[in-house]
Amino acid sequence: MHELSVASSIANSVMDFARKHNAQKVVEVTLAIGELTSLATEQLSFCYHTVCKDTLIDGSSLSIEKIEAEVSCSHCSYNGAPKMWEGAFHSLEVPTLQCPECGKGAEAVKGDECTIKNIKYVE
Amino acid sequence: MCKGHSHSHSHDHGVATQEVAMEENFMQANDDLAKENRSILENHGITAFDFMGAIGSGKTTMIGKITERLKDRYGIAILNGDATTVDDFDDSALEGAQLLQISTKGACHLDADMVARALREEIDLHQTDLMFIENVGNLVCPADFPLGSKKRVVVVSVSEGPYTVRKHTEMFMGAEIAVINKMEIADVMGIDVDALINDIHTVNPNTKVVTTSCRSGEGVDDLIELLLERSAEKVNA
């Protein structure tokens, strides 16, 4: 549900960018979103296009890259992919903060990205 | 702001397009304000807790019970975020604490700006030692919006069913403390509390878990010990 407020803040950033670069048209915006965020990408995309209507960035397409999580363990010095919880709910596999090597608590070092990576526009 | 961006030009269907690569965090505004809130709180020696959880999990009652027990020893401020209502508290039991209702006007989470305004304009920071921030009843959205609190507490009641942790792993990943509430009806609800605790530790082995029955007050002292870090080891054992 918070995708709408997030989409608005993305759209505001893209509009600032478009004004600053005197863009006639924004063609494509690329986001990178980490898998540990609770942002639903389809909803975010829908909300983005809704808030862009009748603005100077109307018609821009949104492409979203998913960034996979990585954890770091201070107990055993493991760095890398998190331990996945297989079948956590039905067939879902979800990342956890359990160290895949020693089972203790690890820290997420990648996966909470919320970034605008690229903007393609017509000058 | 875009930093270290690179520029490139290309021609799509005869139209000259420009491309700028950047690293702009679109959650930066909230993250920055959360940091500011945290330093304001720290400068005033205030320990703040963000209580998150579903509607009806018992957040309000829990904060009420904690406040009743601590208000004679600590200056307490309660920020109660709600999507619509503005009358969540029975004031009489909490006399002496500062109460502030924050209506999010329909939004599904508090954000750092709402808390920043409360810190600047509404709360007497000099009279405050502990601050309880009750987030909007929602197990998804608040996870992405840090407020600047010292610890995040997620409250889950056994009435939410056996799968609530599995369905909301992001929320538990970011929580230092998880409270399983309404223990008095766990049997009636057919809930295996050990399995719930196991689920929480599967998601995040560092999350400290405490069980409570807030209506009777059982477990509230254990939670207080955990919040105030007086004997965390004992409670978590």
Short mmCIF file of C-alpha atoms in Angstrom, two decimals:
data_model
loop_
_atom_site.label_atom_id
_atom_site.label_comp_id
_atom_site.label_asym_id
_atom_site.label_seq_id
_atom_site.Cartn_x
_atom_site.Cartn_y
_atom_site.Cartn_z
CA MET A 1 0.00 0.00 0.00
CA HIS A 2 2.95 2.34 0.58
CA GLU A 3 3.90 1.89 -3.09
CA LEU A 4 1.84 4.99 -3.90
CA SER A 5 3.86 7.30 -1.65
CA VAL A 6 7.09 5.72 -2.85
CA ALA A 7 6.01 6.06 -6.51
CA SER A 8 5.24 9.74 -5.90
CA SER A 9 8.69 10.36 -4.50
CA ILE A 10 10.29 8.58 -7.48
CA ALA A 11 8.16 10.62 -9.90
CA ASN A 12 9.17 13.84 -8.11
CA SER A 13 12.85 12.96 -8.46
CA VAL A 14 12.41 12.14 -12.15
CA MET A 15 10.53 15.42 -12.72
CA ASP A 16 13.32 17.38 -11.00
CA PHE A 17 15.78 15.60 -13.24
CA ALA A 18 13.72 16.32 -16.37
CA ARG A 19 13.50 20.04 -15.54
CA LYS A 20 17.20 20.25 -14.73
CA HIS A 21 18.15 18.59 -18.04
CA ASN A 22 15.52 20.42 -20.12
CA ALA A 23 14.12 17.07 -21.20
CA GLN A 24 11.31 17.17 -23.72
CA LYS A 25 10.37 13.66 -22.85
CA VAL A 26 11.51 11.02 -20.39
CA VAL A 27 11.67 7.68 -22.18
CA GLU A 28 12.69 5.21 -19.53
CA VAL A 29 13.50 5.13 -15.82
CA THR A 30 15.43 2.18 -14.38
CA LEU A 31 15.20 1.32 -10.69
CA ALA A 32 17.19 -1.15 -8.63
CA ILE A 33 15.21 -2.61 -5.73
CA GLY A 34 16.62 -4.99 -3.15
CA GLU A 35 14.79 -8.20 -2.34
CA LEU A 36 14.77 -7.37 1.38
CA THR A 37 12.53 -4.35 0.92
CA SER A 38 8.81 -4.89 1.14
CA LEU A 39 8.12 -3.02 -2.08
CA ALA A 40 5.86 -4.88 -4.49
CA THR A 41 7.26 -4.08 -7.91
CA GLU A 42 4.08 -4.57 -9.94
CA GLN A 43 2.14 -2.26 -7.66
CA LEU A 44 4.98 0.23 -7.69
CA SER A 45 4.95 0.25 -11.48
CA PHE A 46 1.18 0.72 -11.60
CA CYS A 47 1.34 3.58 -9.07
CA TYR A 48 4.23 5.23 -10.93
CA HIS A 49 2.28 5.37 -14.18
CA THR A 50 -0.76 6.67 -12.35
CA VAL A 51 1.08 9.54 -10.66
CA CYS A 52 2.90 10.45 -13.88
CA LYS A 53 -0.35 11.05 -15.79
CA ASP A 54 -0.57 14.57 -17.22
CA THR A 55 2.85 15.58 -15.93
CA LEU A 56 5.94 16.30 -18.00
CA ILE A 57 7.09 12.71 -17.51
CA ASP A 58 3.82 11.13 -18.64
CA GLY A 59 4.55 8.17 -20.91
CA SER A 60 7.91 7.27 -19.36
CA SER A 61 8.37 3.54 -18.91
CA LEU A 62 9.64 2.04 -15.69
CA SER A 63 12.00 -0.89 -15.60
CA ILE A 64 12.91 -2.52 -12.31
CA GLU A 65 16.02 -4.59 -11.58
CA LYS A 66 15.90 -6.85 -8.57
CA ILE A 67 18.99 -6.85 -6.35
CA GLU A 68 19.58 -10.10 -4.52
CA ALA A 69 20.35 -10.04 -0.82
CA GLU A 70 23.77 -10.66 0.66
CA VAL A 71 24.66 -11.17 4.29
CA SER A 72 27.79 -10.90 6.35
CA CYS A 73 28.35 -12.93 9.51
CA SER A 74 30.47 -11.53 12.33
CA HIS A 75 30.61 -14.96 14.02
CA CYS A 76 32.21 -17.00 11.23
CA SER A 77 33.16 -14.31 8.68
CA TYR A 78 30.81 -15.70 6.01
CA ASN A 79 29.96 -13.28 3.22
CA GLY A 80 27.51 -14.01 0.47
CA ALA A 81 24.02 -15.21 -0.35
CA PRO A 82 21.65 -15.48 2.62
CA LYS A 83 20.18 -18.71 3.87
CA MET A 84 16.84 -19.17 2.14
CA TRP A 85 13.82 -20.48 4.00
CA GLU A 86 12.39 -23.01 1.61
CA GLY A 87 8.66 -23.53 1.70
CA ALA A 88 8.20 -20.82 4.32
CA PHE A 89 4.69 -20.41 3.05
CA HIS A 90 3.36 -22.78 0.41
CA SER A 91 6.10 -22.91 -2.20
CA LEU A 92 7.62 -19.55 -1.29
CA GLU A 93 11.31 -19.31 -0.63
CA VAL A 94 12.30 -16.31 1.46
CA PRO A 95 15.68 -14.91 2.48
CA THR A 96 16.57 -14.95 6.18
CA LEU A 97 19.26 -13.41 8.37
CA GLN A 98 20.45 -16.80 9.55
CA CYS A 99 24.05 -17.41 8.53
CA PRO A 100 24.14 -20.29 6.00
CA GLU A 101 27.46 -21.46 7.48
CA CYS A 102 27.11 -21.26 11.26
CA GLY A 103 23.39 -20.60 11.75
CA LYS A 104 23.89 -17.53 13.94
CA GLY A 105 22.54 -14.06 13.21
CA ALA A 106 24.06 -12.38 10.17
CA GLU A 107 23.70 -8.85 8.96
CA ALA A 108 22.24 -7.84 5.62
CA VAL A 109 24.79 -5.95 3.54
CA LYS A 110 22.87 -6.00 0.28
CA GLY A 111 19.19 -6.22 -0.53
CA ASP A 112 17.65 -3.04 0.83
CA GLU A 113 18.47 -0.90 -2.22
CA CYS A 114 15.88 1.61 -3.41
CA THR A 115 17.74 3.35 -6.19
CA ILE A 116 17.09 5.21 -9.41
CA LYS A 117 19.85 3.78 -11.63
CA ASN A 118 19.28 5.30 -15.00
CA ILE A 119 17.13 7.83 -16.83
CA LYS A 120 16.78 7.87 -20.60
CA TYR A 121 15.33 11.05 -22.09
CA VAL A 122 14.94 13.18 -25.18
CA GLU A 123 16.51 16.58 -24.94
CA MET B 1 20.97 14.09 -5.96
CA CYS B 2 22.65 12.21 -8.71
CA LYS B 3 26.31 11.74 -8.09
CA GLY B 4 29.03 10.24 -10.21
CA HIS B 5 26.64 10.01 -13.15
CA SER B 6 27.69 9.14 -16.65
CA HIS B 7 26.13 10.48 -19.77
CA SER B 8 25.63 8.71 -23.08
CA HIS B 9 23.85 9.48 -26.32
CA SER B 10 22.06 7.20 -28.74
CA HIS B 11 19.51 7.29 -31.51
CA ASP B 12 16.27 5.35 -31.16
CA HIS B 13 14.05 5.48 -34.24
CA GLY B 14 15.77 8.65 -35.40
CA VAL B 15 15.21 10.48 -32.08
CA ALA B 16 18.33 11.47 -30.18
CA THR B 17 18.11 10.14 -26.65
CA GLN B 18 20.37 10.88 -23.74
CA GLU B 19 21.02 8.51 -20.91
CA VAL B 20 22.24 9.35 -17.44
CA ALA B 21 23.39 6.66 -15.02
CA MET B 22 23.06 7.59 -11.35
CA GLU B 23 22.77 6.24 -7.82
CA GLU B 24 19.86 8.14 -6.34
CA ASN B 25 18.26 6.55 -3.30
CA PHE B 26 14.57 7.40 -3.54
CA MET B 27 14.06 6.63 0.16
CA GLN B 28 16.86 9.02 1.10
CA ALA B 29 14.59 11.78 2.37
CA ASN B 30 13.05 9.47 4.96
CA ASP B 31 16.39 7.90 5.87
CA ASP B 32 17.98 11.33 6.40
CA LEU B 33 15.13 12.51 8.61
CA ALA B 34 15.25 9.27 10.59
CA LYS B 35 18.95 9.91 11.26
CA GLU B 36 18.16 13.45 12.33
CA ASN B 37 15.42 12.20 14.66
CA ARG B 38 17.81 9.71 16.14
CA SER B 39 20.42 12.34 16.90
CA ILE B 40 17.81 14.72 18.41
CA LEU B 41 16.61 11.87 20.63
CA GLU B 42 20.13 10.88 21.62
CA ASN B 43 21.10 14.46 22.38
CA HIS B 44 18.19 14.66 24.80
CA GLY B 45 19.01 11.31 26.36
CA ILE B 46 15.73 9.83 25.11
CA THR B 47 15.36 6.13 24.31
CA ALA B 48 12.69 5.65 21.65
CA PHE B 49 10.94 2.47 20.55
CA ASP B 50 8.93 1.96 17.38
CA PHE B 51 6.06 -0.49 18.03
CA MET B 52 4.82 -2.16 14.89
CA GLY B 53 2.23 -4.86 14.36
CA ALA B 54 -1.18 -5.69 12.93
CA ILE B 55 -4.41 -3.98 13.93
CA GLY B 56 -5.62 -5.63 17.13
CA SER B 57 -2.27 -7.18 18.05
CA GLY B 58 -2.32 -5.22 21.30
CA LYS B 59 0.17 -2.42 20.66
CA THR B 60 -1.91 0.26 22.39
CA THR B 61 -2.70 -1.86 25.43
CA MET B 62 0.93 -2.94 25.67
CA ILE B 63 2.28 0.61 25.58
CA GLY B 64 -0.37 1.54 28.15
CA LYS B 65 0.68 -1.22 30.54
CA ILE B 66 4.36 -0.39 30.16
CA THR B 67 3.65 3.28 30.77
CA GLU B 68 1.56 2.62 33.88
CA ARG B 69 4.49 0.72 35.37
CA LEU B 70 7.22 3.18 34.40
CA LYS B 71 5.64 6.63 34.53
CA ASP B 72 6.61 7.33 38.13
CA ARG B 73 10.27 6.73 37.38
CA TYR B 74 10.61 8.03 33.82
CA GLY B 75 9.30 10.90 31.76
CA ILE B 76 7.30 9.15 29.05
CA ALA B 77 6.03 10.37 25.70
CA ILE B 78 3.69 8.30 23.54
CA LEU B 79 3.24 9.03 19.85
CA ASN B 80 0.27 7.14 18.59
CA GLY B 81 0.08 6.85 14.84
CA ASP B 82 -3.25 5.95 13.35
CA ALA B 83 -4.65 6.00 9.86
CA THR B 84 -7.91 7.64 10.90
CA THR B 85 -8.99 7.66 14.54
CA VAL B 86 -7.50 10.07 17.02
CA ASP B 87 -8.78 8.65 20.30
CA ASP B 88 -6.96 5.41 20.92
CA PHE B 89 -6.02 5.98 24.55
CA ASP B 90 -7.80 5.96 27.84
CA ASP B 91 -6.02 9.02 29.23
CA SER B 92 -6.81 8.50 32.91
CA ALA B 93 -4.52 5.48 33.40
CA LEU B 94 -1.67 7.26 31.67
CA GLU B 95 -1.83 10.54 33.56
CA GLY B 96 1.59 12.13 33.70
CA ALA B 97 2.74 10.85 30.31
CA GLN B 98 2.73 13.06 27.22
CA LEU B 99 0.26 11.71 24.68
CA LEU B 100 0.23 12.68 21.07
CA GLN B 101 -2.05 11.30 18.40
CA ILE B 102 -0.65 11.43 14.89
CA SER B 103 -3.27 10.85 12.25
CA THR B 104 -1.66 9.70 9.02
CA LYS B 105 -4.88 10.61 7.19
CA GLY B 106 -5.20 7.21 5.63
CA ALA B 107 -1.52 6.45 5.03
CA CYS B 108 -0.41 2.95 5.95
CA HIS B 109 2.67 3.82 8.00
CA LEU B 110 4.29 6.61 9.99
CA ASP B 111 7.24 8.27 8.31
CA ALA B 112 10.25 10.03 9.76
CA ASP B 113 8.84 13.44 8.85
CA MET B 114 5.73 12.94 10.99
CA VAL B 115 7.94 12.00 13.93
CA ALA B 116 10.30 14.92 13.19
CA ARG B 117 7.40 17.38 13.40
CA ALA B 118 6.27 15.85 16.68
CA LEU B 119 9.79 16.17 18.10
CA ARG B 120 10.09 19.79 16.98
CA GLU B 121 6.66 21.10 17.83
CA GLU B 122 4.69 18.88 20.16
CA ILE B 123 6.79 16.91 22.59
CA ASP B 124 8.60 18.47 25.54
CA LEU B 125 11.90 16.71 24.98
CA HIS B 126 13.36 17.91 28.27
CA GLN B 127 10.63 16.07 30.17
CA THR B 128 11.11 12.85 28.23
CA ASP B 129 13.26 9.82 29.01
CA LEU B 130 11.40 7.12 27.11
CA MET B 131 9.37 7.47 23.95
CA PHE B 132 6.97 4.88 22.59
CA ILE B 133 6.01 5.38 18.98
CA GLU B 134 3.02 3.30 17.97
CA ASN B 135 3.03 2.75 14.25
CA VAL B 136 -0.08 2.29 12.13
CA GLY B 137 -1.55 -1.22 12.41
CA ASN B 138 0.13 -2.92 9.46
CA LEU B 139 2.71 -5.71 9.20
CA VAL B 140 4.19 -4.69 5.86
CA CYS B 141 4.62 -1.02 5.12
CA PRO B 142 6.31 0.34 8.29
CA ALA B 143 9.28 -1.97 7.62
CA ASP B 144 10.54 0.31 4.85
CA PHE B 145 10.27 3.53 6.86
CA PRO B 146 12.70 3.83 9.77
CA LEU B 147 11.68 6.61 12.15
CA GLY B 148 14.89 7.11 14.12
CA SER B 149 13.97 4.99 17.13
CA LYS B 150 16.64 3.05 19.02
CA LYS B 151 14.83 -0.25 18.71
CA ARG B 152 12.02 -1.63 16.62
CA VAL B 153 9.53 -3.85 18.41
CA VAL B 154 7.10 -5.99 16.47
CA VAL B 155 3.99 -7.19 18.27
CA VAL B 156 2.19 -10.26 17.05
CA SER B 157 -0.83 -11.79 18.76
CA VAL B 158 -1.67 -15.50 18.66
CA SER B 159 -5.06 -14.56 17.17
CA GLU B 160 -3.30 -13.73 13.89
CA GLY B 161 -2.84 -17.43 13.14
CA PRO B 162 0.18 -19.71 12.79
CA TYR B 163 1.70 -18.19 9.63
CA THR B 164 2.01 -14.54 10.52
CA VAL B 165 5.82 -14.60 10.85
CA ARG B 166 6.31 -16.52 7.59
CA LYS B 167 4.09 -14.10 5.73
CA HIS B 168 5.84 -10.99 7.00
CA THR B 169 9.52 -11.86 7.15
CA GLU B 170 10.77 -8.34 6.29
CA MET B 171 9.07 -7.00 9.39
CA PHE B 172 10.76 -9.52 11.69
CA MET B 173 14.13 -9.11 9.97
CA GLY B 174 14.25 -5.48 11.01
CA ALA B 175 13.02 -5.96 14.59
CA GLU B 176 15.31 -6.14 17.61
CA ILE B 177 12.44 -7.35 19.79
CA ALA B 178 9.39 -9.46 18.96
CA VAL B 179 6.49 -9.80 21.40
CA ILE B 180 4.00 -12.64 21.15
CA ASN B 181 0.87 -11.31 22.80
CA LYS B 182 -2.50 -12.70 23.95
CA MET B 183 -0.80 -15.81 25.30
CA GLU B 184 -3.89 -16.52 27.42
CA ILE B 185 -5.82 -17.55 24.30
CA ALA B 186 -3.04 -19.49 22.55
CA ASP B 187 -4.57 -22.87 23.45
CA VAL B 188 -8.06 -21.84 22.38
CA MET B 189 -6.64 -20.59 19.09
CA GLY B 190 -4.68 -23.82 18.63
CA ILE B 191 -1.41 -21.93 18.27
CA ASP B 192 1.93 -23.62 18.87
CA VAL B 193 3.84 -20.74 20.44
CA ASP B 194 7.19 -22.57 20.26
CA ALA B 195 6.73 -22.91 16.49
CA LEU B 196 6.08 -19.15 16.25
CA ILE B 197 9.23 -18.41 18.25
CA ASN B 198 11.15 -20.81 16.03
CA ASP B 199 9.86 -19.02 12.94
CA ILE B 200 11.03 -15.67 14.32
CA HIS B 201 14.50 -17.05 15.02
CA THR B 202 14.64 -18.68 11.58
CA VAL B 203 14.13 -15.25 10.03
CA ASN B 204 16.41 -13.41 12.42
CA PRO B 205 18.39 -15.27 15.10
CA ASN B 206 19.23 -11.94 16.76
CA THR B 207 15.62 -10.95 17.48
CA LYS B 208 14.81 -11.23 21.18
CA VAL B 209 11.42 -12.77 21.84
CA VAL B 210 9.15 -12.23 24.84
CA THR B 211 5.65 -13.59 25.45
CA THR B 212 2.89 -11.52 27.08
CA SER B 213 -0.75 -11.42 28.05
CA CYS B 214 -1.15 -7.69 28.08
CA ARG B 215 -4.69 -7.56 29.39
CA SER B 216 -3.65 -9.32 32.62
CA GLY B 217 -0.19 -7.78 32.53
CA GLU B 218 1.64 -11.10 32.43
CA GLY B 219 5.03 -10.83 30.78
CA VAL B 220 4.98 -7.04 30.70
CA ASP B 221 7.79 -6.84 33.27
CA ASP B 222 9.90 -9.18 31.11
CA LEU B 223 9.28 -6.92 28.14
CA ILE B 224 10.28 -3.87 30.19
CA GLU B 225 13.53 -5.59 31.21
CA LEU B 226 14.23 -6.26 27.57
CA LEU B 227 13.41 -2.70 26.46
CA LEU B 228 15.58 -1.21 29.15
CA GLU B 229 18.30 -3.85 28.58
CA ARG B 230 18.54 -4.64 32.26
CA SER B 231 18.67 -8.41 31.99
CA ALA B 232 18.19 -9.26 28.36
CA GLU B 233 20.01 -12.58 28.70
CA LYS B 234 17.70 -13.86 31.38
CA VAL B 235 14.55 -13.00 29.44
CA ASN B 236 15.78 -14.38 26.17
CA ALA B 237 16.96 -17.67 27.66
#
